[in-house]
Short mmCIF file of C-alpha atoms in Angstrom, two decimals:
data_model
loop_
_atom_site.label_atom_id
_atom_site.label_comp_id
_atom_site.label_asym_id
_atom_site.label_seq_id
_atom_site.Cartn_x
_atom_site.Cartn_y
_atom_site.Cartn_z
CA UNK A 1 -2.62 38.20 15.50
CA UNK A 2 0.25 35.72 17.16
CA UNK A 3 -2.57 34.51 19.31
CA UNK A 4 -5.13 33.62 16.85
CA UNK A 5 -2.17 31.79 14.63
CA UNK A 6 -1.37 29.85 17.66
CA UNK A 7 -4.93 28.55 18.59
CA UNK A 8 -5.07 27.76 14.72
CA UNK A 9 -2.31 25.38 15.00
CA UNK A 10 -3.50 24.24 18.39
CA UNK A 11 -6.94 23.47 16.89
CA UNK A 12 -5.30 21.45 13.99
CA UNK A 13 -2.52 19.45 16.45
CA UNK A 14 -5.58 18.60 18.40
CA UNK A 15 -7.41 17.30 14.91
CA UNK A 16 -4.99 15.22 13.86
CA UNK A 17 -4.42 13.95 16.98
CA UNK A 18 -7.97 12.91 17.24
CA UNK A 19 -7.73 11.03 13.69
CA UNK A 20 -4.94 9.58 14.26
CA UNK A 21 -6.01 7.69 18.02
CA UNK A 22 -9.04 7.12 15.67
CA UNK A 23 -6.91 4.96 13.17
CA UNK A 24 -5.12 3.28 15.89
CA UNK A 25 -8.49 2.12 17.45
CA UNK A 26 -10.02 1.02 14.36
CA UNK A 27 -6.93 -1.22 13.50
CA UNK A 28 -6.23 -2.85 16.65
CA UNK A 29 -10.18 -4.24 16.25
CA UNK A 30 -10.65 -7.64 15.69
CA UNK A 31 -11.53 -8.94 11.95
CA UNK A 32 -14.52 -10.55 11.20
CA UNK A 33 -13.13 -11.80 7.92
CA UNK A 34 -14.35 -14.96 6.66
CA UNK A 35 -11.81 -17.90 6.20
CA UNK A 36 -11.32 -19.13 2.82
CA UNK A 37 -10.11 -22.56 1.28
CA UNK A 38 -7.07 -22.57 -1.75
CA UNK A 39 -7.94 -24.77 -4.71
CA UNK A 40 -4.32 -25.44 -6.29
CA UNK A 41 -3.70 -24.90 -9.85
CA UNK A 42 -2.04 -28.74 -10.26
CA UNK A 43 -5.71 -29.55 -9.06
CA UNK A 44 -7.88 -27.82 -11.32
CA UNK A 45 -5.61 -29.77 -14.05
CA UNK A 46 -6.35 -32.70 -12.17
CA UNK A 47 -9.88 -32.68 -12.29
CA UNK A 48 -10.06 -31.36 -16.25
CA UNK A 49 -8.03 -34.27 -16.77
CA UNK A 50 -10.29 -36.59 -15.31
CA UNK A 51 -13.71 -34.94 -16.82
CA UNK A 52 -12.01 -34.70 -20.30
CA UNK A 53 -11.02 -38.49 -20.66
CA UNK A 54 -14.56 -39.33 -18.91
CA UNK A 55 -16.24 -37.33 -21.51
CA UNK A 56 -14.25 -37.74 -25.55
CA UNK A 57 -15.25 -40.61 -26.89
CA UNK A 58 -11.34 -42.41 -27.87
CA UNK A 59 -10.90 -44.87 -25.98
CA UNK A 60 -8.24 -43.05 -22.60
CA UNK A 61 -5.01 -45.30 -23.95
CA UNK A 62 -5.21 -43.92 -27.07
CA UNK A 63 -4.86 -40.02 -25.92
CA UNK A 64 -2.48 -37.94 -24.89
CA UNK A 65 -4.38 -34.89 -23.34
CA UNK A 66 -2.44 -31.86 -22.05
CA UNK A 67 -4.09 -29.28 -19.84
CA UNK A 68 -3.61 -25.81 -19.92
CA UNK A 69 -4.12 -23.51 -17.30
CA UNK A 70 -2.38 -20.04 -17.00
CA UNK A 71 -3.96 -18.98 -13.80
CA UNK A 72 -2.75 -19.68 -10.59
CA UNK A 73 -4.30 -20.86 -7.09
CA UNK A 74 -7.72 -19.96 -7.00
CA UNK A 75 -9.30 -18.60 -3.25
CA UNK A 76 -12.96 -19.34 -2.41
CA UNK A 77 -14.86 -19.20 0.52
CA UNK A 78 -15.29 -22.27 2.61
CA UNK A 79 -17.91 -24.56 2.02
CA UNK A 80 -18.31 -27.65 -0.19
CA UNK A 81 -16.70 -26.85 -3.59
CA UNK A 82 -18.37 -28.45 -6.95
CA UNK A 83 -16.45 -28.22 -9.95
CA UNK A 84 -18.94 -27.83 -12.96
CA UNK A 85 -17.17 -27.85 -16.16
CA UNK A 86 -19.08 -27.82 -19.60
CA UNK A 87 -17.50 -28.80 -22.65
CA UNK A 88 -19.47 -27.02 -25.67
CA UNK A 89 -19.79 -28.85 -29.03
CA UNK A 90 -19.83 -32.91 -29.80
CA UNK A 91 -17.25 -35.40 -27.78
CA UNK A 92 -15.56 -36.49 -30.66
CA UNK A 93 -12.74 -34.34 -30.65
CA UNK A 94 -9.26 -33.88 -30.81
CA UNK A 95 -6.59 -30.92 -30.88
CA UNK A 96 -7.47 -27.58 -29.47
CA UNK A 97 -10.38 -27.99 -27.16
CA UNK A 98 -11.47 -24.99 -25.15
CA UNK A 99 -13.97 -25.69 -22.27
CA UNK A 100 -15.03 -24.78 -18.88
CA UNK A 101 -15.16 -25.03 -15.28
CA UNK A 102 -17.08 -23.36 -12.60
CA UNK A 103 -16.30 -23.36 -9.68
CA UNK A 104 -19.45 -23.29 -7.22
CA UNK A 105 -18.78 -23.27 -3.20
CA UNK A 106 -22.72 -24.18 -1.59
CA UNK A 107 -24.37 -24.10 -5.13
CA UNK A 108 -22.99 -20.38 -5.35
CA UNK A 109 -21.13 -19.53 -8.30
CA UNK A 110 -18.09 -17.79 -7.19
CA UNK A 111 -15.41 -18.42 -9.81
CA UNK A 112 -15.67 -18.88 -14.02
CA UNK A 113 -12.11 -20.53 -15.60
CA UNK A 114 -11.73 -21.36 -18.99
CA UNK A 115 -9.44 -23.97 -19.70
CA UNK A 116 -7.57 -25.27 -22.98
CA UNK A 117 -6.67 -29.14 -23.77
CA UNK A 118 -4.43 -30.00 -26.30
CA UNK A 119 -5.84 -33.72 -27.50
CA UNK A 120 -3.58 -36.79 -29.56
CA UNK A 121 -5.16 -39.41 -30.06
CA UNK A 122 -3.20 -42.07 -31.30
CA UNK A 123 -4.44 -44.27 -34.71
CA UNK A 124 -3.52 -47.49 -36.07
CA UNK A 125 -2.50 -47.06 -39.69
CA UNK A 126 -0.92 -49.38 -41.89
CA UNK A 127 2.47 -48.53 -43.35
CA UNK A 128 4.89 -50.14 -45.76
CA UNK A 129 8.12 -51.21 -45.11
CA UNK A 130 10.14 -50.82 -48.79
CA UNK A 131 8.90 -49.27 -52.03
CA UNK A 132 6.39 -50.33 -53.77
CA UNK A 133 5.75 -49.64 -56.99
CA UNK A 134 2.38 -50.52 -59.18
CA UNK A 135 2.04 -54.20 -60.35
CA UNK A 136 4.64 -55.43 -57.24
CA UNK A 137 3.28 -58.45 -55.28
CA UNK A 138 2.69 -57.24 -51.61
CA UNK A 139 3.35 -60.17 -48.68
CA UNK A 140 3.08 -59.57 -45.10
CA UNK A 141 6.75 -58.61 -44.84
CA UNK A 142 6.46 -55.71 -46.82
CA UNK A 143 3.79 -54.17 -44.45
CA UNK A 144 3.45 -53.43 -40.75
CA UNK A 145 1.04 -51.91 -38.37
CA UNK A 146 2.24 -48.59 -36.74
CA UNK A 147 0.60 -46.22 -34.62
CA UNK A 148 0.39 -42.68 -35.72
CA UNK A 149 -0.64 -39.79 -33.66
CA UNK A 150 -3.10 -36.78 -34.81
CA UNK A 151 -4.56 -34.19 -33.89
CA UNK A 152 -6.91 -33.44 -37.45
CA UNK A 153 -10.22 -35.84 -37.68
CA UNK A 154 -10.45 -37.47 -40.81
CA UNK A 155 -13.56 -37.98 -42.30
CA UNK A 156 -13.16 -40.68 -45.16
CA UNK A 157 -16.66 -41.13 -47.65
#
């Protein structure tokens, strides 16, 4: 009975032993992995920048545009990267603009972002300077021009 618990224990000793120089080979084998290239958050914000005042319509002077991106670096394969971003809708817009950007390394899609731009644009609007009330004369020191930024489109009939 002693002698068949010790050839148990022998059998399992010799098991583990067997797994473990398995382990050990398998890790100490070279890796095939492929390399990869980091596209940096500050660039992504970059590049929306740039395709955002390419494609609105105001005139790039007259907006403030703020890009926001709550993701961090982004890892892809190498190859040559294309960022594809689609803004949905018409490109006369301002204040909360969602819109997107894939990211495509060799014409392969490998990475979907959606991105949110906060867009000013900045208006010329005539403003008095004192009071008026009805029936006053109005000369050109009682008005100036000022600029006035919005985020709401105004549509006036």
């Amino acid at each position: 009975m002693i002698n068949k618990t010790i050839k148990k224990i022998q059998s399992r000793l010799l098991l583990v032993t067997g797994l473990l120089v398995c382990l050990i080979g398998i890790s100490s084998l070279p890796s095939w992995a492929a390399s990869t290239q980091v596209i940096e958050a500050k660039i992504i914000q970059e590049k929306a920048l740039q395709y955002l005042t390419g494609q609105l319509t105001w005139a790039p002077d007259r907006m403030k545009v703020d890009i926001s991106y709550k993701g961090g670096d982004v890892s892809l394969p190498e190859g040559n990267v294309d960022f594809d971003f689609r803004l949905p809708g018409h490109k006369n817009r301002m204040g909360a603009i969602p819109f997107n950007l894939t990211l495509r390394v060799d014409n392969v899609i490998r990475h979907r972002i959606t991105l949110l731009a906060s867009v000013e644009v900045l208006f010329d609007v005539v403003q008095t300077t004192r009071t008026l009330r009805r029936g006053d004369v109005i000369s050109g020191h009682d008005v100036e021009l000022v600029q006035v930024a919005s985020t709401i489109t105004c549509h006036l009939i």
